[in-house]
PDB file of C-alpha atoms in Angstrom:
ATOM      1  CA  MET A 825      -0.224  -0.072   0.016  1.00 70.00           C
ATOM      2  CA  ILE A 826       3.020   2.516   0.867  1.00 83.00           C
ATOM      3  CA  MET A 827       4.506   1.462  -2.338  1.00 90.00           C
ATOM      4  CA  THR A 828       1.116   2.725  -4.176  1.00 93.00           C
ATOM      5  CA  GLU A 829       1.486   6.081  -2.329  1.00 93.00           C
ATOM      6  CA  ILE A 830       4.726   6.645  -3.291  1.00 94.00           C
ATOM      7  CA  VAL A 831       4.024   5.833  -7.035  1.00 95.00           C
ATOM      8  CA  ALA A 832       0.957   8.213  -7.030  1.00 95.00           C
ATOM      9  CA  ASP A 833       3.066  10.784  -5.755  1.00 96.00           C
ATOM     10  CA  LYS A 834       5.587  10.769  -8.675  1.00 97.00           C
ATOM     11  CA  THR A 835       2.882  10.179 -10.957  1.00 97.00           C
ATOM     12  CA  VAL A 836       1.319  13.800  -9.808  1.00 97.00           C
ATOM     13  CA  GLU A 837       5.133  15.426  -9.884  1.00 98.00           C
ATOM     14  CA  VAL A 838       5.461  14.248 -13.220  1.00 98.00           C
ATOM     15  CA  VAL A 839       2.198  15.129 -14.603  1.00 97.00           C
ATOM     16  CA  LYS A 840       2.603  18.930 -13.103  1.00 97.00           C
ATOM     17  CA  ASN A 841       6.061  18.864 -14.933  1.00 97.00           C
ATOM     18  CA  ALA A 842       4.429  17.880 -17.778  1.00 96.00           C
ATOM     19  CA  ILE A 843       1.872  20.587 -17.750  1.00 95.00           C
ATOM     20  CA  GLU A 844       4.347  22.825 -16.997  1.00 95.00           C
ATOM     21  CA  THR A 845       6.234  22.336 -19.767  1.00 94.00           C
ATOM     22  CA  ALA A 846       3.219  22.308 -22.113  1.00 91.00           C
ATOM     23  CA  ASP A 847       2.551  25.764 -20.678  1.00 90.00           C
ATOM     24  CA  GLY A 848       6.238  27.054 -21.022  1.00 88.00           C
ATOM     25  CA  ALA A 849       5.727  25.631 -24.560  1.00 86.00           C
ATOM     26  CA  LEU A 850       2.400  27.365 -25.517  1.00 80.00           C
ATOM     27  CA  ASP A 851       3.705  30.338 -24.218  1.00 78.00           C
ATOM     28  CA  LEU A 852       6.796  30.382 -26.777  1.00 67.00           C
TER      29      LEU A 852
END
C-alpha cells in the first residue's frame, strides 16, 4: 500500500511537470 502512495506521488509530480512544460511551450 505504501508503494502505491509513493508511485501516486511520483505520477502527480510528473504530470505537473508535463503541464508546466506544455504551458511554457504554449507561451513561446
